[in-house]
mmCIF file of C-alpha atoms in Angstrom:
data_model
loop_
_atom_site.group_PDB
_atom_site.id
_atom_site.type_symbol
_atom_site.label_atom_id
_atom_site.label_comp_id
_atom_site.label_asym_id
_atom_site.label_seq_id
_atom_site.Cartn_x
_atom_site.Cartn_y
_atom_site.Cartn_z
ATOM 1 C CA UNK A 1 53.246 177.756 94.992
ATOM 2 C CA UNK A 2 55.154 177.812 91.878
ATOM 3 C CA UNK A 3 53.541 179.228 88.340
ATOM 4 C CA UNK A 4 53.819 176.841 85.340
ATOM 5 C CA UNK A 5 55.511 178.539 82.413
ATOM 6 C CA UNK A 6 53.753 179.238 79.845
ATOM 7 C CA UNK A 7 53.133 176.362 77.409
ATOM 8 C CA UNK A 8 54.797 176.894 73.899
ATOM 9 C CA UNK A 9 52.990 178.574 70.672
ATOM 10 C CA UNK A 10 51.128 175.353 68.552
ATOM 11 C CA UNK A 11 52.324 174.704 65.539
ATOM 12 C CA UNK A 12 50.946 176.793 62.727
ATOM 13 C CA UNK A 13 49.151 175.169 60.398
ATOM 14 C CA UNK A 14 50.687 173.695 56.907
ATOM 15 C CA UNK A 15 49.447 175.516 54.359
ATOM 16 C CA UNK A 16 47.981 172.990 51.501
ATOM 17 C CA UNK A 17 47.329 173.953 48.096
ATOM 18 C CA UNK A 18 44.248 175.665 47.183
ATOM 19 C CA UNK A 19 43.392 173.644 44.323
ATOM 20 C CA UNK A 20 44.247 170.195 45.828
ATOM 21 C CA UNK A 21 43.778 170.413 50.003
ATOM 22 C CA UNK A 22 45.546 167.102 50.551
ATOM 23 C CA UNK A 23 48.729 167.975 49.150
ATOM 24 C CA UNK A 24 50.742 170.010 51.578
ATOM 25 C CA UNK A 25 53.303 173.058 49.639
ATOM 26 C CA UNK A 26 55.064 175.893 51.078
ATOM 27 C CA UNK A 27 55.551 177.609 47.483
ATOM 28 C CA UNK A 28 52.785 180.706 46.476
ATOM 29 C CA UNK A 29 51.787 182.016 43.628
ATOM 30 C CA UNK A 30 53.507 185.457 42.803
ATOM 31 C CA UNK A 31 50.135 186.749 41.815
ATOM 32 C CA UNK A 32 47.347 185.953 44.087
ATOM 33 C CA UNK A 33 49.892 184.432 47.038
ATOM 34 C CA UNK A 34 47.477 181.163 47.081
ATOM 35 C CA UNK A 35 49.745 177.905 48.055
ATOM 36 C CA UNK A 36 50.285 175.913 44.727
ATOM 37 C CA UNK A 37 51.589 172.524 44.790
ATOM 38 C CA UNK A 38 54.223 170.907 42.202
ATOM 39 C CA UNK A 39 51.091 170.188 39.310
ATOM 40 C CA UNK A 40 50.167 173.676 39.655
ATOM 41 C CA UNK A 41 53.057 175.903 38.834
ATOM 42 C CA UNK A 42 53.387 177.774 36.306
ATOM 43 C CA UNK A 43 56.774 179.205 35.575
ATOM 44 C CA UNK A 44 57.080 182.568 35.421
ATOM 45 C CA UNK A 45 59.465 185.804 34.638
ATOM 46 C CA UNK A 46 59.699 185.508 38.708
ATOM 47 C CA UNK A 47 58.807 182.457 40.717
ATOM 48 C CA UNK A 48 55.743 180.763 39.676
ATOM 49 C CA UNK A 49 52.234 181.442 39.274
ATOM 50 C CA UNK A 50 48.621 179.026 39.582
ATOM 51 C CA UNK A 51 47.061 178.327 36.659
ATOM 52 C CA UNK A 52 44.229 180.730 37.151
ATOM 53 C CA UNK A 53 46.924 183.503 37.245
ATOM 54 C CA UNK A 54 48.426 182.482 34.291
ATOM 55 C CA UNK A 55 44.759 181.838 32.357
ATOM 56 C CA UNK A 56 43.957 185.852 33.163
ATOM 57 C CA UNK A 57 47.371 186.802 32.082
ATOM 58 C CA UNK A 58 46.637 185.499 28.514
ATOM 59 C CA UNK A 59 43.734 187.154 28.161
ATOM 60 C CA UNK A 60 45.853 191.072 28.264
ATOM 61 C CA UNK A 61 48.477 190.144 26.033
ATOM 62 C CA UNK A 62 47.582 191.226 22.627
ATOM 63 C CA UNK A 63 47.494 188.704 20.318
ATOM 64 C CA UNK A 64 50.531 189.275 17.469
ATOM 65 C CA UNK A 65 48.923 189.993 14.357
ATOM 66 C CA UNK A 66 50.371 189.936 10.347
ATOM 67 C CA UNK A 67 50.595 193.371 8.623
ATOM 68 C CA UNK A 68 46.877 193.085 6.581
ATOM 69 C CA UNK A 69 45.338 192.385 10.636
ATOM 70 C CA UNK A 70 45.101 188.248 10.266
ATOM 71 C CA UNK A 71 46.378 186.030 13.003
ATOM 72 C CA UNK A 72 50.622 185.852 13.052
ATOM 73 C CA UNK A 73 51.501 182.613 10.657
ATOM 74 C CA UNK A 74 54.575 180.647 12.247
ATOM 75 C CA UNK A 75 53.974 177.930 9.496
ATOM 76 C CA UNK A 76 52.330 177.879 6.486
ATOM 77 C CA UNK A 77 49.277 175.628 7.144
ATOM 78 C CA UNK A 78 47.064 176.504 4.987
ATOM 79 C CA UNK A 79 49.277 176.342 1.812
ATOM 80 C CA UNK A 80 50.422 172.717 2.999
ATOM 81 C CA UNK A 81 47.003 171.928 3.749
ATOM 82 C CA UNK A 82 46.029 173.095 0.532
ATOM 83 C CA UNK A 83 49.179 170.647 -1.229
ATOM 84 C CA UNK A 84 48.131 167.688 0.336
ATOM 85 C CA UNK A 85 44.446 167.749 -0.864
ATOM 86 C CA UNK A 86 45.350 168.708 -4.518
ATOM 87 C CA UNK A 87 47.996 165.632 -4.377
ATOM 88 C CA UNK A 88 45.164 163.404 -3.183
ATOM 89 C CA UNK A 89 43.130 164.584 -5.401
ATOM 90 C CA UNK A 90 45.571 163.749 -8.149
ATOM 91 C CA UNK A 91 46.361 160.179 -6.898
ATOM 92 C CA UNK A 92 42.433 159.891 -6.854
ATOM 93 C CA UNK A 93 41.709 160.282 -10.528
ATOM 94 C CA UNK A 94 44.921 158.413 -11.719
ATOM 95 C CA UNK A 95 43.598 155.518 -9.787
ATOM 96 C CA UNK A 96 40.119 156.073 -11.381
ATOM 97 C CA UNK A 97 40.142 158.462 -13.352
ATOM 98 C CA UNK A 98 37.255 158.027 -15.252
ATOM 99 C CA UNK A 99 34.617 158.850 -12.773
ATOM 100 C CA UNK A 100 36.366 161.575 -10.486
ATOM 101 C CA UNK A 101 37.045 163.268 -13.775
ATOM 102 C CA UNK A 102 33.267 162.509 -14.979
ATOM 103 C CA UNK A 103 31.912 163.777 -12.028
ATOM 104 C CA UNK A 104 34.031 166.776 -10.186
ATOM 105 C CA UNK A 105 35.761 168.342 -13.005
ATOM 106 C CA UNK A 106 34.207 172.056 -13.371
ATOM 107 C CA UNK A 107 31.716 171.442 -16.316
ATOM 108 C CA UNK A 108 29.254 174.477 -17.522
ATOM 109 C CA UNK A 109 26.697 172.318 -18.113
ATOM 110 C CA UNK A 110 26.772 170.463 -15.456
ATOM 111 C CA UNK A 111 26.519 173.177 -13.277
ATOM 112 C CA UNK A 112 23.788 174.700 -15.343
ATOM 113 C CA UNK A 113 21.767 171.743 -14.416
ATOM 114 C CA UNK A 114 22.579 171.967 -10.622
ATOM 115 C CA UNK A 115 25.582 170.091 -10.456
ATOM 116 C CA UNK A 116 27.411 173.450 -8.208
ATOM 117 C CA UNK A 117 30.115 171.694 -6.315
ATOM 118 C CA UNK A 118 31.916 171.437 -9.443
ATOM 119 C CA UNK A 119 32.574 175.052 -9.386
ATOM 120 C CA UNK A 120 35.015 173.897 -6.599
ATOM 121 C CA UNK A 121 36.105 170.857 -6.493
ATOM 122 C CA UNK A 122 37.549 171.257 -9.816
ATOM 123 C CA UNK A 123 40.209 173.442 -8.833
ATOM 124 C CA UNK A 124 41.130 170.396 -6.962
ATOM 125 C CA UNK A 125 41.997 168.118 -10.074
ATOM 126 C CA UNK A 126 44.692 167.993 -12.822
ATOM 127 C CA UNK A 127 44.804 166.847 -16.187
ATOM 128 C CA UNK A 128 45.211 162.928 -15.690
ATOM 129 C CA UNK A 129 48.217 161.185 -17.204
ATOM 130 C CA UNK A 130 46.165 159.175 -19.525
ATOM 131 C CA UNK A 131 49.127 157.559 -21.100
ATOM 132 C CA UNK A 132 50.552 161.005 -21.831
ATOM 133 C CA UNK A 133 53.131 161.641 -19.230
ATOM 134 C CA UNK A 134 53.675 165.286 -20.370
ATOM 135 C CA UNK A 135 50.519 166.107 -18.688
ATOM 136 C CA UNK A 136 51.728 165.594 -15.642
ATOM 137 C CA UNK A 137 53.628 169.105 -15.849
ATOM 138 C CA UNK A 138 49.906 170.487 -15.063
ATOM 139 C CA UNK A 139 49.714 169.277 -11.283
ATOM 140 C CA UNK A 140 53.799 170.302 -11.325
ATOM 141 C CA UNK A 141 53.664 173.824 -12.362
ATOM 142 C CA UNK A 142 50.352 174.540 -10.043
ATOM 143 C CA UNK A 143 51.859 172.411 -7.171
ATOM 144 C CA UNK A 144 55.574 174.463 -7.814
ATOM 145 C CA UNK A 145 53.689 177.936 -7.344
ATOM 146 C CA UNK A 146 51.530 177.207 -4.747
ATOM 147 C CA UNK A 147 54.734 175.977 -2.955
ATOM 148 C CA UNK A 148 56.584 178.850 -3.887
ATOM 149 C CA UNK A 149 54.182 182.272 -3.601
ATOM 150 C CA UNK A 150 51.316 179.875 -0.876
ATOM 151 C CA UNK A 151 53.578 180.673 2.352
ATOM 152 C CA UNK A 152 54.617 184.546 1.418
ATOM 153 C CA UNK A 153 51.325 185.602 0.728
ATOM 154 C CA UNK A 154 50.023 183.627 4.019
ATOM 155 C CA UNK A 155 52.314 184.615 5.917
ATOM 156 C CA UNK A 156 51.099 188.791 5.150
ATOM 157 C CA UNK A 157 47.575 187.818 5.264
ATOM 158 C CA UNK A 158 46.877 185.282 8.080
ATOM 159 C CA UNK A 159 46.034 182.009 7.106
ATOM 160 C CA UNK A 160 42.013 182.244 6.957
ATOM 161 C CA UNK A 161 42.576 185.057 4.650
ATOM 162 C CA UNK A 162 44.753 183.851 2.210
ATOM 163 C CA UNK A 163 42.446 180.425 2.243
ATOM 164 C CA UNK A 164 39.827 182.475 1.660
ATOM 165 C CA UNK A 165 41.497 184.645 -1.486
ATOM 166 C CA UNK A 166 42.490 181.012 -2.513
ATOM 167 C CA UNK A 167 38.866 179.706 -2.349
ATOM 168 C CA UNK A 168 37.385 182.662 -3.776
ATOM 169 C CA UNK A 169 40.138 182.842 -6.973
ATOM 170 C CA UNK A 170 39.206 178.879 -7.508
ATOM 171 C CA UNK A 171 35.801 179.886 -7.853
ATOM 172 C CA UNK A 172 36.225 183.220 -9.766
ATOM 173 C CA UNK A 173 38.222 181.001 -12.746
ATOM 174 C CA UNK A 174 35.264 178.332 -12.214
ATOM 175 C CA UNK A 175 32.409 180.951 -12.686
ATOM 176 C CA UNK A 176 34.770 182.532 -15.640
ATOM 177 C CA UNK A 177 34.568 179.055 -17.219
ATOM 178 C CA UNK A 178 30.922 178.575 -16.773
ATOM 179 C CA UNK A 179 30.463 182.148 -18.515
ATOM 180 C CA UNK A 180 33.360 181.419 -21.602
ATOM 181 C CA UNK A 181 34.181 177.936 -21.793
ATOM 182 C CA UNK A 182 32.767 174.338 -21.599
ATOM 183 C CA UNK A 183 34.765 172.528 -19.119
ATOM 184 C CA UNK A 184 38.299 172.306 -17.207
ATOM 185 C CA UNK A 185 40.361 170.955 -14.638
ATOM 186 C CA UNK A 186 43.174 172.430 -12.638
ATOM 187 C CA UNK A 187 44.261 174.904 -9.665
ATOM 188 C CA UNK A 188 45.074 177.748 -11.756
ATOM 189 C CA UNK A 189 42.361 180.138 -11.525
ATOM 190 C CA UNK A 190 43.633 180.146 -7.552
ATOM 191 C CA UNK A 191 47.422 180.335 -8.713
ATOM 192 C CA UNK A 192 46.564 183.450 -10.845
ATOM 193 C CA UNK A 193 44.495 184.670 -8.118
ATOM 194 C CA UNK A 194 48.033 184.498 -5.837
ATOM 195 C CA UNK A 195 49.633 186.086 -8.794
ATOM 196 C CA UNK A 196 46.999 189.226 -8.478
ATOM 197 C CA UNK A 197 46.968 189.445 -5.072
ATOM 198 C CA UNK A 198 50.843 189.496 -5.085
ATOM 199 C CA UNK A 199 50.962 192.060 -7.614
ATOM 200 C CA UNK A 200 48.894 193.990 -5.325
ATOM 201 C CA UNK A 201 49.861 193.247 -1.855
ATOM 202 C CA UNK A 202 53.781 194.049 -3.572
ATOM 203 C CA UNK A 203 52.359 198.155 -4.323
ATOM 204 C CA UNK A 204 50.668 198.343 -0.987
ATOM 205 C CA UNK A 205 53.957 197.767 0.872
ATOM 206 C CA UNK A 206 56.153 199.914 -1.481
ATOM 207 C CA UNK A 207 58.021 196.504 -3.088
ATOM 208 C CA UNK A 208 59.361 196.545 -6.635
ATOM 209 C CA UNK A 209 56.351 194.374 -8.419
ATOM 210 C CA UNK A 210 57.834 194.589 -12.055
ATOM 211 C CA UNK A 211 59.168 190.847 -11.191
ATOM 212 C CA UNK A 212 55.184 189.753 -10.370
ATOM 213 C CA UNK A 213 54.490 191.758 -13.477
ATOM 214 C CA UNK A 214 56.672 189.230 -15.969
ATOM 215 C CA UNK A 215 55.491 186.369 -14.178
ATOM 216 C CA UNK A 216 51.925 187.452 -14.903
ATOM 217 C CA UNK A 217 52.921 188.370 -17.968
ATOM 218 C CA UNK A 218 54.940 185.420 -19.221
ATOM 219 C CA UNK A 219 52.299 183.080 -17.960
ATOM 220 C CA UNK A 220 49.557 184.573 -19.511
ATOM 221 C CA UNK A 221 51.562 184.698 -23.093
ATOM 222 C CA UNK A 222 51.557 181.018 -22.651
ATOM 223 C CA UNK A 223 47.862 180.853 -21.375
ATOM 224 C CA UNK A 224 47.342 181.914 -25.005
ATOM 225 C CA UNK A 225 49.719 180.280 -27.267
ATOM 226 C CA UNK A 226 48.423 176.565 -25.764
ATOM 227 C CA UNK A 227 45.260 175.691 -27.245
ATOM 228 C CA UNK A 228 44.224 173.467 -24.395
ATOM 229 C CA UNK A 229 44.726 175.901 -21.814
ATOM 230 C CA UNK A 230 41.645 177.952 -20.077
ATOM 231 C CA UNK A 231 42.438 181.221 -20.373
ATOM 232 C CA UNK A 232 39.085 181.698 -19.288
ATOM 233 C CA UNK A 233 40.005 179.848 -15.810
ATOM 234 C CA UNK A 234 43.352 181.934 -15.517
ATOM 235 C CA UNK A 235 41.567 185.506 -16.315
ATOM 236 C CA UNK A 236 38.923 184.701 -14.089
ATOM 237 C CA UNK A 237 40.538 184.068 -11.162
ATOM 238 C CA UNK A 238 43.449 186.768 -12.043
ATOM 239 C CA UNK A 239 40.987 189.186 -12.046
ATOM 240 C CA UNK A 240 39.497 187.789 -8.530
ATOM 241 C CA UNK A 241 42.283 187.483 -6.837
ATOM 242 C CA UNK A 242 43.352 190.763 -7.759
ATOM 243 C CA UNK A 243 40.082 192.400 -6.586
ATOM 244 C CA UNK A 244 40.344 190.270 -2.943
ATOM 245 C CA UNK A 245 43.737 190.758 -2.667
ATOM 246 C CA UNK A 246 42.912 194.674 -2.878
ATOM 247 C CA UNK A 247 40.018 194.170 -0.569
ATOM 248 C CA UNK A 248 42.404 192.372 1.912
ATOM 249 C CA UNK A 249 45.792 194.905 1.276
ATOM 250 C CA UNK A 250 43.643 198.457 1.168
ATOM 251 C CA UNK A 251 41.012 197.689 4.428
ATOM 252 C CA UNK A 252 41.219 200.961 6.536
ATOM 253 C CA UNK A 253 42.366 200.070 9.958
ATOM 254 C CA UNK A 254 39.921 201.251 12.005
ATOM 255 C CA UNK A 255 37.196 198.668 11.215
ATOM 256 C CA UNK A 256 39.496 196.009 8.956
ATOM 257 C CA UNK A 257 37.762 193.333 9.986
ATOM 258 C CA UNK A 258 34.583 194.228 8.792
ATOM 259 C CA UNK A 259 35.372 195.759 5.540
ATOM 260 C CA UNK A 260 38.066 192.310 4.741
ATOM 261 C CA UNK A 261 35.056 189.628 6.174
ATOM 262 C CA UNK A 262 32.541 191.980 3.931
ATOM 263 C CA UNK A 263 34.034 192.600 1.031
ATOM 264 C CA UNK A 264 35.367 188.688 0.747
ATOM 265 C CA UNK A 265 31.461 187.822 1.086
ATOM 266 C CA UNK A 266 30.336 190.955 -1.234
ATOM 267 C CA UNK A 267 32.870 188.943 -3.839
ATOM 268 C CA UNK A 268 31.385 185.270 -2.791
ATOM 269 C CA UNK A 269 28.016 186.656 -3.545
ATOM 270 C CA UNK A 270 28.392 188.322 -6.953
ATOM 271 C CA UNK A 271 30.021 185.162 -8.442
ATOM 272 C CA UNK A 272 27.376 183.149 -7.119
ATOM 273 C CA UNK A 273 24.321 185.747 -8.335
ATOM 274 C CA UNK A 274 26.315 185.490 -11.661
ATOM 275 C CA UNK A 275 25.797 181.587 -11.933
ATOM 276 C CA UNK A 276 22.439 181.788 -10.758
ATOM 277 C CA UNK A 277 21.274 184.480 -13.199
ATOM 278 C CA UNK A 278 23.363 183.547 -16.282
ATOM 279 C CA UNK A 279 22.918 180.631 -18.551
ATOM 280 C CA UNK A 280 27.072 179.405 -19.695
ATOM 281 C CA UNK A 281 27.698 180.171 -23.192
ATOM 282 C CA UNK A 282 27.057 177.183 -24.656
ATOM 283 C CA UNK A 283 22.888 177.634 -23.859
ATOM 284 C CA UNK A 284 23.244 181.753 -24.158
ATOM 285 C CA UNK A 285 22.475 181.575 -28.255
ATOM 286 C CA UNK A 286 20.063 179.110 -27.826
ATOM 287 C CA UNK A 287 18.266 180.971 -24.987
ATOM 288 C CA UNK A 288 17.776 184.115 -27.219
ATOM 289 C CA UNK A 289 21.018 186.129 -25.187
ATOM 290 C CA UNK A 290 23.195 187.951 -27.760
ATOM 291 C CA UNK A 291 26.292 186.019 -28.909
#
């Protein structure tokens, strides 16, 4: 009696991808060596990888960072960001301008009697044409700068940092008004902010800043020769952005976060205890403060 040979091996099993079980593959993942199917791939330096591969991956690459420690800025965001909503706010109050004017435009007063988002959301408006077309030159010249020095400055801070010297310049002119003035309309206590945080971003990285010097210097010659320009808006937020921008430029590097996030808020907070605690000038004399 004859022996049978032996029968042949069974097929191996097809090997299906992990994530979907129907889908038969024959590709791994250079990583783990799980099957992946066409919707999973990932390309890679070599081969491909699954997507849980490539999710763990991201997580040990460090993130590329600006020179002052914010996020790396590919495009200028928040300076565009910033354009449109001054432009809107512009075509706003030339379509009515009567009440966006009456009630957003930074007024001591106002704000005196509780009226507090006008400390920001006048930095938003310009003077309104009014049948005077030279006034337009005001939402030009701010619109120019922030075009010009937004994206530089952005781009060495990070974009939530220079929003926030932005923001916090805006509301150093606006709390500068409240203190000096009576009322006013306009970005520029943020655009002199940029100026003073240019001047000093220029000296911490060893750049020539005579050129930010005559720009300040220029502009603020004007500030003074115009009788219906703030200077109390421009000072005020010249001075502020110069302190943030220091605050932002000179952080030590061991704990930069902290000392930026804290000073920024340390800044927020004294212009705010300032408004709460002091009447504008126009009610100082009347309060009994010395004049």
């Amino acid at each position: 009696m004859t022996t049978p040979p032996p029968s042949e091996p069974e097929t191996a099993a097809v090997p299906t991808c992990y994530r979907h079980p129907g889908r038969e593959t024959y590709v791994r993942c250079q990583r783990c060596d799980r099957p992946i199917c066409p919707d999973c791939m990932r390309e890679a330096s070599v081969g491909f990888q699954c997507p849980e591969c490539v999710s763990e991956g991201n997580k040990t690459v460090r993130r590329t960072q600006t020179v002052f420690g914010g996020r790396a800025v590919t495009a200028p965001r928040a300076t565009w960001t910033l354009l449109v909503l001054n432009v809107l706010a512009y075509v706003a109050e030339t379509l009515s301008p009567g009440p966006v004017i009456a009630n957003f435009q930074m007024d001591a007063g106002a704000v005196y009697h509780g009226e507090w988002w006008r400390l920001v959301t006048g930095a938003f408006l310009h003077a309104p044409l009014a049948g005077n077309t030279f006034m337009i030159t005001h939402i030009l010249f701010n619109m120019w700068a922030l075009y010009v020095i937004g994206p530089e400055l952005e781009r060495r801070l990070g974009s939530l940092r220079f929003l926030a010297l932005y923001l916090l310049s805006a509301l150093g002119g606006a709390v500068a008004v409240y203190l000096f003035g009576i009322a006013a309309v306009g970005a520029s206590g943020a655009i002199y902010g940029m100026f003073g945080a240019l001047f000093v971003v220029s000296r911490r990285l060893g750049y020539d800043a005579r050129g930010v010097l005559w720009l300040i210097g220029i502009n603020a010659v004007i500030t003074f020769m115009v009788p219906t320009i703030s200077w109390q808006g421009h000072l005020g937020g010249l001075i502020t952005g110069a302190v943030v921008g220091g605050i932002l430029a000179y952080a030590p590097q061991r704990s930069r976060n902290a000392f930026q996030w804290g000073g920024c808020a340390l800044v927020f907070a004294a212009l705010v205890a300032v408004v709460l605690t002091m009447p504008p000038y126009i009610y100082q004399l009347q309060l009994g403060f010395p004049g």
